[in-house]
Every structure is written in structure tokens, then in C-alpha cells.
PDB file of C-alpha atoms in Angstrom:
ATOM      1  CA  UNK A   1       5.112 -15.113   9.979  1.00 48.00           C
ATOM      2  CA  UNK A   2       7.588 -14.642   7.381  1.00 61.00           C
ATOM      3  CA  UNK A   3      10.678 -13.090   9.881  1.00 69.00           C
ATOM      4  CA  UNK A   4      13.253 -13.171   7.109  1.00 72.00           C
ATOM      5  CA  UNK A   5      10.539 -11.012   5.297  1.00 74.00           C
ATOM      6  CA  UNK A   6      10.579  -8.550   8.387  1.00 84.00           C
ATOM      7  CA  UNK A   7      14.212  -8.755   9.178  1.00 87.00           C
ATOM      8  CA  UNK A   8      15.417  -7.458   5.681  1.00 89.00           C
ATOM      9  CA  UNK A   9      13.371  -4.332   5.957  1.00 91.00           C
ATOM     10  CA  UNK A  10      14.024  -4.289   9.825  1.00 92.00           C
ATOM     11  CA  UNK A  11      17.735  -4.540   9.274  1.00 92.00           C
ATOM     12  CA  UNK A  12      17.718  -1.750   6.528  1.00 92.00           C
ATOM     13  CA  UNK A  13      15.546   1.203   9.116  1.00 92.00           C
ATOM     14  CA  UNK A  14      17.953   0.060  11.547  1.00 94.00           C
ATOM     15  CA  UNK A  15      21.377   0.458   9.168  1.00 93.00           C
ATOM     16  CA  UNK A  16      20.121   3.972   8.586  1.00 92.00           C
ATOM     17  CA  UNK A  17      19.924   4.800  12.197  1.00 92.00           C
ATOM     18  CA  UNK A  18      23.069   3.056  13.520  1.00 91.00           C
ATOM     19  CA  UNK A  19      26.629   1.631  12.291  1.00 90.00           C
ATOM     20  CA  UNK A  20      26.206  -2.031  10.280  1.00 91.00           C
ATOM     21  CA  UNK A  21      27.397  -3.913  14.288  1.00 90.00           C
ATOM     22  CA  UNK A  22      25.084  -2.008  16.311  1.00 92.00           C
ATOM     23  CA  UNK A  23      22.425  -2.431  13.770  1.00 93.00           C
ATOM     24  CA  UNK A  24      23.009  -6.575  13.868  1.00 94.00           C
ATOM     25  CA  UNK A  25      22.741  -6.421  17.616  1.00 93.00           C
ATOM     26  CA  UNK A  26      19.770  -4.144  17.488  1.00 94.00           C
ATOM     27  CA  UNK A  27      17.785  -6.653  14.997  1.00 95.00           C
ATOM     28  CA  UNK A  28      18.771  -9.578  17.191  1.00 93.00           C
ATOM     29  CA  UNK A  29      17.055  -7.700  20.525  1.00 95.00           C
ATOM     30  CA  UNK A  30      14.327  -7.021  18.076  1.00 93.00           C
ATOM     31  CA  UNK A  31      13.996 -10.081  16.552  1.00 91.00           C
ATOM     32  CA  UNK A  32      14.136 -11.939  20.231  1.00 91.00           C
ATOM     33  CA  UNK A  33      11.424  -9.421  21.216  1.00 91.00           C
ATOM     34  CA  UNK A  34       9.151 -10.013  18.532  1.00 88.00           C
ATOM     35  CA  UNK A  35       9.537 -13.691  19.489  1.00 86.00           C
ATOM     36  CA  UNK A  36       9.148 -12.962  22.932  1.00 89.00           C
ATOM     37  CA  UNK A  37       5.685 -11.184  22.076  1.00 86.00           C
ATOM     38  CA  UNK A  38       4.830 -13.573  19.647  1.00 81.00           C
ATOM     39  CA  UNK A  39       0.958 -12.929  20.695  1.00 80.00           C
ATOM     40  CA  UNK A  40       1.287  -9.561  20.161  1.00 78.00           C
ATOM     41  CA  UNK A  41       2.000  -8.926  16.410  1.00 74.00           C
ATOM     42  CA  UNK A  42      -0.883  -8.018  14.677  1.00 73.00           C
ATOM     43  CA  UNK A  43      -1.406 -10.837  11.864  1.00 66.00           C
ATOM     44  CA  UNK A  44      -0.006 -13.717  14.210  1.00 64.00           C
ATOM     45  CA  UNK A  45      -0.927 -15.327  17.612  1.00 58.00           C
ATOM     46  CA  UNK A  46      -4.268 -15.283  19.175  1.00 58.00           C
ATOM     47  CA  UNK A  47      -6.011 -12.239  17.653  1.00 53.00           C
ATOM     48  CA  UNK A  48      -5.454 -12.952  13.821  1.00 53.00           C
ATOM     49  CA  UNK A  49      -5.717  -9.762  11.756  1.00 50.00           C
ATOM     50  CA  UNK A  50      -6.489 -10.467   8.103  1.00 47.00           C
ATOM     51  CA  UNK A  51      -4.558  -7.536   6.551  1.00 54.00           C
ATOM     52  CA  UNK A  52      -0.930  -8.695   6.509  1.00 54.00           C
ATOM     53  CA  UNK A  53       0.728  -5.004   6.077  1.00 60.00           C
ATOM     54  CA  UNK A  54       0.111  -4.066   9.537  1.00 64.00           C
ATOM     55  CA  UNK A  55       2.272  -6.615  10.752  1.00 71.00           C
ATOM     56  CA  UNK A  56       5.776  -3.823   9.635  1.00 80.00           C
ATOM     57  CA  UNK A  57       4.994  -0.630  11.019  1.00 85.00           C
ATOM     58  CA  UNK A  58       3.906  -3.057  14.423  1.00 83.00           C
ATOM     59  CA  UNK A  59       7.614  -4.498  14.196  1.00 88.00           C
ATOM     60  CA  UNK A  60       9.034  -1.031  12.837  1.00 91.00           C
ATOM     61  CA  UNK A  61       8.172   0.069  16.238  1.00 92.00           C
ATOM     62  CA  UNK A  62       9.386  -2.286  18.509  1.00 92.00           C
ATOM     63  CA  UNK A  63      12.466  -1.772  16.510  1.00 94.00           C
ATOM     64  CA  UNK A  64      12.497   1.858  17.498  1.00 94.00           C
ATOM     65  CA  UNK A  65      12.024   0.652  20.767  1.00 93.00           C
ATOM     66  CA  UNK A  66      15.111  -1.567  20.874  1.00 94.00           C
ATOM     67  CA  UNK A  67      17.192   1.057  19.291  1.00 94.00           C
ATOM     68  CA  UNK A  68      16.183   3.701  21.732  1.00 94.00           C
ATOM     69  CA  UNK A  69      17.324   1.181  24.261  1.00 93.00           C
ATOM     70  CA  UNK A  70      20.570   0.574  22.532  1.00 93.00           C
ATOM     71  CA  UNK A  71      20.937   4.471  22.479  1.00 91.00           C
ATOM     72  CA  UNK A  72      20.795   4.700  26.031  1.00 93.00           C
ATOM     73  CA  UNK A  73      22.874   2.097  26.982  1.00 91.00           C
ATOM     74  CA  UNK A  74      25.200   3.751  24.232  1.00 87.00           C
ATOM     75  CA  UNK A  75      25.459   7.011  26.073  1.00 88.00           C
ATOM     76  CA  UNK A  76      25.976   5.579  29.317  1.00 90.00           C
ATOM     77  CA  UNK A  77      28.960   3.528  28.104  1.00 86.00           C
ATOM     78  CA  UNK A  78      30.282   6.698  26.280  1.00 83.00           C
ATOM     79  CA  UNK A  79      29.793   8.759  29.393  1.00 83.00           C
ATOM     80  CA  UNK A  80      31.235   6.336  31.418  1.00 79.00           C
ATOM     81  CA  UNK A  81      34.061   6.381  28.699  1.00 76.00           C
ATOM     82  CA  UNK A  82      34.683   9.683  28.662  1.00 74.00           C
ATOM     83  CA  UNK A  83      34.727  10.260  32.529  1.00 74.00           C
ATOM     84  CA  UNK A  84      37.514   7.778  32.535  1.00 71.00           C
ATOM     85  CA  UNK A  85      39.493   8.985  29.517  1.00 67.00           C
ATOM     86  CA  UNK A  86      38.162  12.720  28.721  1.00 67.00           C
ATOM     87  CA  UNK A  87      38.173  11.934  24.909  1.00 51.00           C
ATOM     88  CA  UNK A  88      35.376  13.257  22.577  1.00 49.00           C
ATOM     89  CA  UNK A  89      32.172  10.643  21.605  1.00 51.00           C
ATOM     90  CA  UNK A  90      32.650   9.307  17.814  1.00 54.00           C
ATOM     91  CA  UNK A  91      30.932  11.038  14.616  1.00 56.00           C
ATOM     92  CA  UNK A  92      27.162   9.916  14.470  1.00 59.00           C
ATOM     93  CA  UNK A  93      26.801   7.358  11.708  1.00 57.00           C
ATOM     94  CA  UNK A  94      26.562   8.983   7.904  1.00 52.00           C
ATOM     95  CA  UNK A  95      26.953  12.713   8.666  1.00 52.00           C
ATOM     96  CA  UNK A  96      30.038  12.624   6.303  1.00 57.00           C
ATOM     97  CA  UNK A  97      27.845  11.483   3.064  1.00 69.00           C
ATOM     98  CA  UNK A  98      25.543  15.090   2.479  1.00 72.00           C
ATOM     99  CA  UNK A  99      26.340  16.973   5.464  1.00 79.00           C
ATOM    100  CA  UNK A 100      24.162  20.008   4.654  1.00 82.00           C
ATOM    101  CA  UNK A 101      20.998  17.839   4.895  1.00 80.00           C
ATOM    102  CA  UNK A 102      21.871  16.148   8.238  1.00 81.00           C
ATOM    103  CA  UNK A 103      22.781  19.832   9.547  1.00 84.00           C
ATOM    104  CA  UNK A 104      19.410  20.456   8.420  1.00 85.00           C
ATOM    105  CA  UNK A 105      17.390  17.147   9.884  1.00 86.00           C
ATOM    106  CA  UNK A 106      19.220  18.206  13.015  1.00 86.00           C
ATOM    107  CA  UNK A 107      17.754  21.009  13.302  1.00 90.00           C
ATOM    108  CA  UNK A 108      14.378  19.264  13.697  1.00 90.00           C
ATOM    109  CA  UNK A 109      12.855  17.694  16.714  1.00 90.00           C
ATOM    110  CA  UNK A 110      13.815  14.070  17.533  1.00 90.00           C
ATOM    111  CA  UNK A 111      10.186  13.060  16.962  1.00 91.00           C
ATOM    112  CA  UNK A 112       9.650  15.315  13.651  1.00 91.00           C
ATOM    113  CA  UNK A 113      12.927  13.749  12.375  1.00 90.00           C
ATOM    114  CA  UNK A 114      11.482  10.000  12.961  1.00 91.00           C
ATOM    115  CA  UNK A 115       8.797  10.995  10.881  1.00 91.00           C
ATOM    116  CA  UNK A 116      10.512  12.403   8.059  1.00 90.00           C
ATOM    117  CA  UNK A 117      13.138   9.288   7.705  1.00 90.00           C
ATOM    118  CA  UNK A 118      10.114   7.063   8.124  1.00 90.00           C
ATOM    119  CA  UNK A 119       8.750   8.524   5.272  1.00 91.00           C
ATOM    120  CA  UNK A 120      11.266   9.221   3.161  1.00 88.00           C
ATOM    121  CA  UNK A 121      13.650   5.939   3.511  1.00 87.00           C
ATOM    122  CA  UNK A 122      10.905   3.053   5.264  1.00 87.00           C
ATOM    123  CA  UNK A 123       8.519   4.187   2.308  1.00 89.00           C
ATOM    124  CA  UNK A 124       5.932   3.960   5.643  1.00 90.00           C
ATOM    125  CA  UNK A 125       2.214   5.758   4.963  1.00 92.00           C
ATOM    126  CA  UNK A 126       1.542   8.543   7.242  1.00 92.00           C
ATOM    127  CA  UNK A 127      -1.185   5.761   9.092  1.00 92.00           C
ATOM    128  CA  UNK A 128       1.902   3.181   9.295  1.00 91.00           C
ATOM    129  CA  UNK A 129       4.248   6.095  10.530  1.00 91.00           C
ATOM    130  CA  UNK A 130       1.498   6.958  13.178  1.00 91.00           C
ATOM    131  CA  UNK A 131       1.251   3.557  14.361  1.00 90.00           C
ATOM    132  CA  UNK A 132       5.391   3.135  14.767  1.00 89.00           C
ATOM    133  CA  UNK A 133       5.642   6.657  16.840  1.00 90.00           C
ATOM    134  CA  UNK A 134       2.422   6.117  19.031  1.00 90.00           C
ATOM    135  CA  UNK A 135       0.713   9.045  16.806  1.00 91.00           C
ATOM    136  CA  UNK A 136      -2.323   9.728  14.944  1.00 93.00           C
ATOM    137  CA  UNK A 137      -1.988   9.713  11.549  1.00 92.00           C
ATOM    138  CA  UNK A 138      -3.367  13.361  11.245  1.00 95.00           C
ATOM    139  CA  UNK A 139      -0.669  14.522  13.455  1.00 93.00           C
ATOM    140  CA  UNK A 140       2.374  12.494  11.645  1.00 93.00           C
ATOM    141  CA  UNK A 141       0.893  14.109   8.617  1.00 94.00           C
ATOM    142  CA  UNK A 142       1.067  17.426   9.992  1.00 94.00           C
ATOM    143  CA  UNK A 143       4.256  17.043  11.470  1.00 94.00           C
ATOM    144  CA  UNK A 144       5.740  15.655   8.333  1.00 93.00           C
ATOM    145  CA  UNK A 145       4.092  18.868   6.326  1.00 94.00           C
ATOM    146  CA  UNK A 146       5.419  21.234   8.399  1.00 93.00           C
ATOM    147  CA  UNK A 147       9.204  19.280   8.388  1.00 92.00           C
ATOM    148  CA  UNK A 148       9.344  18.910   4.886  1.00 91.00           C
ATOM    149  CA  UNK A 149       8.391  22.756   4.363  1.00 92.00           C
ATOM    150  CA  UNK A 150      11.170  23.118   7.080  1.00 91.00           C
ATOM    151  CA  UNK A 151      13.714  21.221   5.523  1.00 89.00           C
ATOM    152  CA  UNK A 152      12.479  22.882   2.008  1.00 88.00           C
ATOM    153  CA  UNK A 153      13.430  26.445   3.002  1.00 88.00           C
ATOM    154  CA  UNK A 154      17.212  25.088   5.133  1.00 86.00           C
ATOM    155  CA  UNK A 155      17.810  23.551   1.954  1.00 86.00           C
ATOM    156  CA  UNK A 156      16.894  26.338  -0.563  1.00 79.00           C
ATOM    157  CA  UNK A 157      14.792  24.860  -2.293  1.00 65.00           C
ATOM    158  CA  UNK A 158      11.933  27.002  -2.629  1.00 49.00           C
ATOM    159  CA  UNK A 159      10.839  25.940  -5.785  1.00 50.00           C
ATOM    160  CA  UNK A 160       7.431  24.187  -6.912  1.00 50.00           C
ATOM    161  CA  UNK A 161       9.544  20.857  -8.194  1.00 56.00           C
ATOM    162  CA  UNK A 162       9.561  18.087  -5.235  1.00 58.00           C
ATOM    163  CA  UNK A 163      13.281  16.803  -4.836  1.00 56.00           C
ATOM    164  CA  UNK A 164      13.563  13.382  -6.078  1.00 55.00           C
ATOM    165  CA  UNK A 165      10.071  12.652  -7.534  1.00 52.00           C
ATOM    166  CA  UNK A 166       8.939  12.878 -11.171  1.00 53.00           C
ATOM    167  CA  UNK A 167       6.467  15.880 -11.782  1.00 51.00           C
ATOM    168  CA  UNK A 168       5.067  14.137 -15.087  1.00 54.00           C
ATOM    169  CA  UNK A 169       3.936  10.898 -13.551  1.00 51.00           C
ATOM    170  CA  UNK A 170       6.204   9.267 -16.562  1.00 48.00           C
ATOM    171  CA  UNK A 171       3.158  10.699 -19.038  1.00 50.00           C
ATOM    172  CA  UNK A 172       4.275  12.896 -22.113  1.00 47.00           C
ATOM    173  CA  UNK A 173       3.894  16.233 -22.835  1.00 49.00           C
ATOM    174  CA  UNK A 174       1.594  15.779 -25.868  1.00 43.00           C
TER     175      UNK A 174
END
């Protein structure tokens, strides 16, 4: 297995999720749990799989994994924290940059907002984001549908042009 070749990748989903130090720490847990499970990845150990893109979404989700954990132990430092001190928790990573879309994403379900970031930043197929959140694919792509409408109308943009994709396919109007 090429783990520099997962790490980048793993490193970037986890950067958008968590500040650049938390994100380190989470690749290391995930990196020393992919190690640990060596026989587990899908294109390495005992059952060899002969498609080599299913090995990301695999690790994408054990990456989830280890940031939910890191999450958790997060909150119960930061309740612990505030018990002790009675200060406010921190801003949550990036809602300074575009604050009118991350007042909309957070109006979405944890789970429908996993699958919209998987899409949109991890580049991830709806059959990739399925196999990261434990879904079928028909329900990520349903879920995503229904979020990006959602997100569509918060955002007023309730025209026919898709934000941030050409419409021409780079093909002239001749």
C-alpha cells in the first residue's frame, strides 16, 4: 500500500473537519489504525481486491471514525474545562471564511452534512460516500439530493446554473 498516497488525501478530509494540530494527531490514530488492521483494507492483506480505488473511501472511514473519537474526547476535555473555569468553548474551525454557508450546512443533519462535504471537497462518488458513512449508495444519493436542494434554497440560489461547475462542458456555442 502506498500510505503516503492515502495520508495526503487523509490529511486534507481531516484539515477540513478540524484545526491543522488536531488534524496531525487525528491522521496519526488513523494511520496507526490502518496499520493495526492491516488485514482489513480492501486491496491489501489476506483478501486481495483487484480494484485499487476502494482502498480511500475504506480509509476515509476509519478516518471518520478516529475523528469522531477525537470529537468526543474533545468535548469531554472542554466540558471538563468549562466546569472548572465557566469560559465559553472556542469557534469551530473555518466558520469565519463564508459564514452564510456554514450557517446554512448547520442547519443540516450531522449525517446529511458528511455527505455533502464528502462530495463536494473528498470528490468521493455517491458508492464511495456510501461505503465511508455505512450507507447505501441510493440513500447517500438521496440524502445528498435533498441537501443540496436544501442548501440551494438557504442560499438563494434558485436558479438553473449549478454553483461552481461549468454549464457548457468547455464546448462552444457554435
Amino acid at each position: 500500500m502506498r500510505w503516503r498516497a492515502v495520508a495526503k488525501p487523509l490529511r486534507r478530509y481531516l484539515l477540513r473537519r478540524a484545526d491543522a494540530d488536531a488534524a496531525d494527531d487525528i491522521l496519526a490514530e488513523t494511520m496507526l489504525a490502518l496499520w493495526r488492521r492491516i488485514e482489513d483494507v480492501p486491496g491489501f492483506g489476506k483478501g486481495h481486491v483487484t480494484d485499487p480505488d476502494s482502498m480511500p473511501p475504506w480509509c476515509y472511514g476509519v478516518a471518520r471514525g478516529c475523528l469522531s473519537d477525537a470529537r468526543r474526547a474533545d468535548g469531554r476535555r472542554l466540558r471538563l474545562v468549562e466546569r472548572l473555569t465557566r469560559t465559553a468553548p472556542p469557534p469551530t474551525p473555518g466558520e469565519v471564511d463564508h459564514p452564510e454557508l456554514h450557517a446554512a450546512l448547520g442547519t443540516l443533519g450531522a449525517l446529511d452534512r458528511e455527505v455533502v462535504l464528502l462530495w463536494a471537497w473528498e470528490e468521493l462518488t455517491p458508492r464511495e460516500t456510501a461505503e465511508v458513512t455505512e450507507l447505501t449508495a441510493n440513500a447517500v444519493s438521496i440524502r445528498l439530493h435533498r441537501a443540496k436542494k436544501r442548501l440551494a434554497t438557504l442560499l438563494d440560489r434558485k436558479n438553473d446554473d449549478k454553483a461552481g461547475h461549468e454549464m457548457d462542458g468547455g464546448r462552444s456555442n457554435r
